[in-house]
XYZ file of C-alpha atoms in Angstrom:
268
model
C 102.996 118.021 67.924
C 103.501 119.626 71.351
C 104.127 117.707 74.547
C 101.030 117.257 76.690
C 101.895 119.033 79.957
C 99.628 116.770 81.982
C 100.752 113.493 80.456
C 101.831 110.958 83.063
C 105.448 111.196 81.835
C 105.532 114.977 82.306
C 103.748 114.832 85.654
C 106.350 112.377 86.932
C 109.249 114.314 85.412
C 108.215 117.447 87.298
C 108.473 115.351 90.442
C 111.969 114.150 89.593
C 111.156 110.758 88.076
C 111.934 109.391 84.638
C 109.409 106.830 83.437
C 111.424 104.267 81.473
C 108.475 102.009 80.663
C 104.712 101.937 81.091
C 101.539 100.405 79.658
C 103.118 97.143 78.410
C 100.616 95.122 76.411
C 102.484 91.846 75.961
C 101.043 90.302 79.135
C 97.456 91.441 78.596
C 94.913 88.849 77.511
C 94.261 90.785 74.303
C 95.984 89.511 71.126
C 97.805 91.889 68.785
C 95.512 93.928 66.584
C 92.664 93.773 69.106
C 90.097 96.399 68.121
C 89.044 99.253 70.387
C 85.452 98.028 70.121
C 86.515 94.642 71.486
C 88.578 96.276 74.241
C 85.537 98.322 75.227
C 83.471 95.140 75.467
C 85.985 93.423 77.748
C 86.471 96.584 79.793
C 82.777 96.462 80.652
C 83.030 92.768 81.514
C 86.180 93.246 83.593
C 84.406 95.701 85.861
C 82.361 92.702 87.036
C 83.904 90.724 89.892
C 82.410 87.452 88.629
C 84.093 87.846 85.234
C 87.439 88.645 86.849
C 87.163 85.424 88.855
C 86.254 83.557 85.666
C 89.288 85.012 83.913
C 91.625 84.113 86.786
C 90.516 80.500 86.522
C 90.929 80.594 82.749
C 94.530 81.754 83.153
C 95.088 79.155 85.868
C 93.976 76.368 83.488
C 95.425 78.174 80.459
C 96.877 75.087 78.714
C 93.674 73.011 78.688
C 90.152 73.742 79.888
C 86.474 73.504 79.034
C 83.392 75.381 80.170
C 82.767 73.259 83.271
C 86.284 74.016 84.554
C 85.421 77.715 84.639
C 81.925 77.558 86.124
C 82.878 77.873 89.806
C 81.806 81.518 89.967
C 79.233 81.586 87.168
C 76.733 79.228 85.595
C 77.781 76.658 82.999
C 75.643 78.539 80.491
C 77.478 81.800 81.186
C 80.862 80.067 81.082
C 80.006 78.557 77.695
C 78.924 81.967 76.395
C 82.164 83.602 77.533
C 84.249 80.852 75.930
C 82.463 81.161 72.587
C 82.977 84.924 72.544
C 86.624 84.706 73.594
C 87.337 82.088 70.929
C 85.783 84.352 68.310
C 87.908 87.262 69.534
C 91.138 85.253 69.452
C 91.783 85.296 73.209
C 91.525 81.505 73.404
C 91.768 78.784 70.783
C 90.338 75.306 70.411
C 92.542 72.247 70.922
C 91.987 68.477 70.811
C 89.174 66.838 72.724
C 86.842 69.802 72.488
C 88.931 71.776 74.948
C 90.542 75.199 74.734
C 93.765 76.961 75.642
C 94.796 80.554 76.158
C 96.079 81.942 72.865
C 98.915 84.030 74.312
C 101.504 81.871 76.060
C 103.101 84.994 77.585
C 100.111 85.527 79.862
C 100.893 83.767 83.135
C 98.746 85.778 85.540
C 95.789 88.132 85.690
C 97.886 90.923 87.234
C 98.709 92.955 84.113
C 95.156 92.843 82.779
C 93.855 93.925 86.185
C 96.263 96.869 86.175
C 95.019 97.776 82.704
C 91.363 97.815 83.725
C 92.003 99.907 86.868
C 93.953 102.471 84.819
C 91.059 102.543 82.345
C 88.608 103.077 85.215
C 90.481 106.238 86.162
C 90.429 107.444 82.569
C 86.863 106.529 81.663
C 84.933 106.831 84.917
C 86.787 109.744 86.550
C 88.414 111.584 83.627
C 91.934 111.210 85.044
C 95.106 110.527 83.027
C 96.459 107.147 84.137
C 99.074 104.538 83.281
C 99.810 101.008 84.445
C 102.894 98.939 85.241
C 105.337 101.834 85.357
C 109.086 101.633 85.928
C 110.611 104.799 87.397
C 114.355 105.229 87.021
C 114.941 107.270 90.188
C 112.675 105.256 92.503
C 114.986 103.599 95.035
C 112.210 101.296 96.205
C 112.583 99.068 93.158
C 109.731 97.185 91.556
C 107.046 98.492 89.259
C 104.263 100.897 90.184
C 100.978 99.178 89.344
C 98.866 102.238 88.489
C 99.617 105.960 88.653
C 96.932 108.549 87.933
C 96.592 112.328 88.106
C 93.482 113.843 89.678
C 92.859 117.583 90.115
C 96.553 118.320 90.596
C 97.094 115.294 92.829
C 99.321 112.313 92.085
C 97.538 109.035 92.860
C 99.352 105.711 93.258
C 97.592 102.341 93.463
C 99.014 98.993 94.471
C 96.822 96.154 93.197
C 96.473 92.591 94.417
C 94.476 90.225 92.235
C 95.039 87.122 94.374
C 92.986 86.290 97.508
C 94.053 87.868 100.841
C 95.494 84.568 102.077
C 98.164 84.797 99.362
C 99.259 88.344 100.261
C 102.423 88.332 102.370
C 103.929 90.802 104.811
C 106.818 91.605 102.481
C 104.362 92.783 99.811
C 102.736 95.314 102.133
C 106.156 96.462 103.361
C 107.250 96.891 99.723
C 104.123 98.982 99.101
C 105.234 101.334 101.887
C 108.694 101.537 100.307
C 107.167 102.622 97.006
C 104.878 105.132 98.726
C 107.832 106.755 100.478
C 109.858 106.751 97.257
C 107.114 108.305 95.105
C 105.469 110.464 97.797
C 102.064 110.585 96.075
C 99.303 112.847 97.297
C 97.020 109.819 97.587
C 97.863 106.114 97.845
C 95.394 103.236 97.540
C 96.011 99.558 98.272
C 93.327 97.638 96.382
C 92.735 93.951 97.080
C 90.411 92.442 94.458
C 88.248 90.422 96.799
C 84.806 90.431 98.387
C 86.253 88.872 101.531
C 86.914 90.662 104.816
C 89.976 92.907 104.979
C 90.191 93.138 108.761
C 91.301 89.542 109.309
C 94.467 89.557 107.181
C 95.214 92.693 105.170
C 94.644 95.184 107.997
C 96.885 93.112 110.280
C 99.647 93.199 107.655
C 99.360 96.985 107.494
C 99.500 97.332 111.262
C 102.652 95.215 111.306
C 104.218 97.264 108.495
C 103.462 100.493 110.364
C 105.103 99.131 113.501
C 108.140 98.025 111.499
C 108.578 101.511 110.087
C 107.503 103.761 112.959
C 107.798 101.609 116.087
C 105.324 99.908 118.390
C 103.592 103.156 119.328
C 102.792 103.910 115.693
C 99.275 102.492 115.864
C 98.294 105.245 118.293
C 99.562 107.926 115.930
C 98.599 106.169 112.704
C 95.678 103.830 113.472
C 94.181 101.762 110.679
C 90.597 102.918 110.960
C 87.486 101.546 109.307
C 85.658 104.093 107.165
C 82.739 101.984 105.990
C 82.330 98.224 105.572
C 85.688 96.873 104.316
C 87.207 100.230 103.385
C 89.981 101.455 105.693
C 92.347 104.400 105.932
C 95.609 105.371 107.576
C 95.738 109.115 108.083
C 94.019 111.147 105.371
C 95.945 109.994 102.285
C 96.317 106.213 102.416
C 93.360 103.925 101.758
C 93.035 100.149 102.008
C 90.064 98.804 100.076
C 88.550 95.700 98.543
C 86.288 95.418 95.490
C 82.944 94.789 97.210
C 80.494 95.879 95.925
C 82.417 97.124 92.943
C 85.768 98.698 92.129
C 84.427 101.903 90.591
C 82.336 102.914 93.600
C 85.102 102.025 96.077
C 87.737 104.012 94.195
C 85.214 106.829 93.890
C 84.698 106.740 97.658
C 88.453 107.163 98.195
C 88.685 110.072 95.762
C 85.697 111.825 97.325
C 86.984 111.244 100.853
C 90.428 112.561 99.920
C 89.110 115.672 98.184
C 86.813 116.507 101.113
C 89.407 115.910 103.841
C 90.053 118.475 106.555
C 87.533 120.975 105.269
C 86.332 123.541 107.791
C 83.905 125.453 105.629
C 80.508 126.714 106.785
C 78.597 124.082 104.798
C 79.960 121.167 106.837
């Protein structure tokens, strides 16, 4: 079997990077032997913000919970339905007192599963090769790259945050810049999985990171500008977005905006 020239490994190798690991499944919510049909079902659910919030709470209470513990962002009826389905699929299991626990003890956070679904969005919604949780040998920045995709000859890097904006710290945004400068993607996206405002916290962190790297005058040269609602950009290749109204449309907005940048054709 020949090597796929546009596989993520080959794309990165042509750019001087060796991918030593990617797409780890041990920290996903799916048990071993999970069928593709079941994955497809949860992929559709995971595109919904309400289900992602439900799943975060489930992982938070992973050792013992019942339906009412997970009904903060959905009805008790919906929570009960999700629990029944997830028990049937082996994601959770019943314990004493009519309660449940997460089946896989390795799963400590929602982060890996969120990376998985965003990579799948690139593959299924936009037809782009993608991988999640990548380790690159030559990247001096350290840390893993959450999602890397390849779109129309362009390398796309996404940093994902599945916790609320109040839990994102300055060092995390600064580390994102380190990875951007190490990888030098054609397009970089910082995605915060929230429906909350980005201007109050996340944009401020980016402005501080820009000043740290380029000096106090950097905001004149590289302003963080609002594109629409809570979607922002720095220059023409770095986007800062949330997941309101949904992830697919917001990522699609970034891809469209990037591909149409700096065009001076007669149809504009």
